[in-house]
């Protein structure tokens, strides 16, 4: 089977995007049906167009990437587009595409083309685009309010050209965004967190289990904190404050958000300071389908919850944070300065980036999403052979995307 390379590569600033897997999906054709290839190792696409990729996000079967430009098209999307989550694309009027096999520009009605996209986030079927001066634009499915607007039960999302604009929240600029499965999270310049969307597991943190249209302020322990980052892939949420402490809410079926009352759905933010006591200052966070992953300022990585956690084939659950041996990320007596700086989680797999620009992955290897050259599950972190300096990584259901800078 020929490999289909469908990702962007820049020439001017030598930034690349690598994808390690894609969803197996049948494409209807009157004459025949074919299967999209499954990448079990990193691939990239060369392009004659000079672009500088700045942001990436993996949705459920689709990918979005932002580029540095003063032109209209600042964000591109590829993959599943059943709910117009990567914009309206039609080869002819009345025939919107539900699958894009190569990156296509997403139209966003920016007020100024000098606007810069500083963040992108992708959920099951919706996309968030954060700009430096105009706030957030959202598109795609809004059945639960995840796009931050009023819910219309009769709305048709297939072939939709609608995008929603959130200029400010609480009269403040939005500085960070996050998309869970069917909910969205926004961090403002003062460190307040707002949410909208599906709330049945408490993932909106609003003190109830209802769906929320327009974004509302998350309640609980974070209300007096300055939050600098939020993380969510499905329906569990972690938040990080400026002191290196974490908070959580949402689904806790596997103890992701430990509560004295054994609650499995936590609908307000809850401080995890005592839970993570002794782990040092936390600098990055990630929340997967049934587990959580964090790293501290010493480059140590800790994991808890249920799944293939990176602690070996015999450990599938831990109620407390357990350190993954640093030697598995390349730290040894000859490389004592090696430390993990960034972490990411998909639904069933995990990833970490070191200060050396190395990418490590482990967990469920659905469709080869770990990029290790096979489709077998991985019980320990293993280095991905990319051949470039990894800057950022995003994980989702069954694919992974990384921004990389070539060595030469």
mmCIF file of C-alpha atoms in Angstrom, residues 82-86 124-127 138-149 155-158 160 162 181-182 184:
data_model
loop_
_atom_site.group_PDB
_atom_site.id
_atom_site.type_symbol
_atom_site.label_atom_id
_atom_site.label_comp_id
_atom_site.label_asym_id
_atom_site.label_seq_id
_atom_site.Cartn_x
_atom_site.Cartn_y
_atom_site.Cartn_z
ATOM 1 C CA UNK A 82 -18.922 15.669 9.051
ATOM 2 C CA UNK A 83 -19.900 18.627 11.248
ATOM 3 C CA UNK A 84 -17.936 21.370 9.459
ATOM 4 C CA UNK A 85 -15.374 21.234 12.260
ATOM 5 C CA UNK A 86 -12.680 22.183 9.747
ATOM 6 C CA UNK A 124 -14.806 15.381 18.944
ATOM 7 C CA UNK A 125 -16.440 17.553 16.288
ATOM 8 C CA UNK A 126 -15.629 21.174 17.069
ATOM 9 C CA UNK A 127 -12.636 23.486 16.714
ATOM 10 C CA UNK A 138 -15.331 28.465 17.146
ATOM 11 C CA UNK A 139 -16.808 26.224 14.478
ATOM 12 C CA UNK A 140 -18.321 22.781 14.138
ATOM 13 C CA UNK A 141 -20.835 20.904 16.259
ATOM 14 C CA UNK A 142 -22.631 22.929 18.953
ATOM 15 C CA UNK A 143 -25.212 20.330 20.035
ATOM 16 C CA UNK A 144 -24.160 20.745 23.679
ATOM 17 C CA UNK A 145 -23.002 24.364 23.532
ATOM 18 C CA UNK A 146 -19.322 23.483 23.060
ATOM 19 C CA UNK A 147 -18.847 26.293 20.533
ATOM 20 C CA UNK A 148 -19.856 28.808 23.188
ATOM 21 C CA UNK A 149 -23.212 29.859 21.765
ATOM 22 C CA UNK A 155 -29.356 23.153 13.723
ATOM 23 C CA UNK A 156 -27.741 21.276 10.831
ATOM 24 C CA UNK A 157 -23.943 21.123 11.106
ATOM 25 C CA UNK A 158 -23.158 19.318 7.872
ATOM 26 C CA UNK A 160 -22.412 24.746 7.817
ATOM 27 C CA UNK A 162 -21.246 29.368 10.629
ATOM 28 C CA UNK A 181 -14.636 15.715 23.858
ATOM 29 C CA UNK A 182 -17.762 17.900 23.740
ATOM 30 C CA UNK A 184 -14.553 23.833 25.793
#
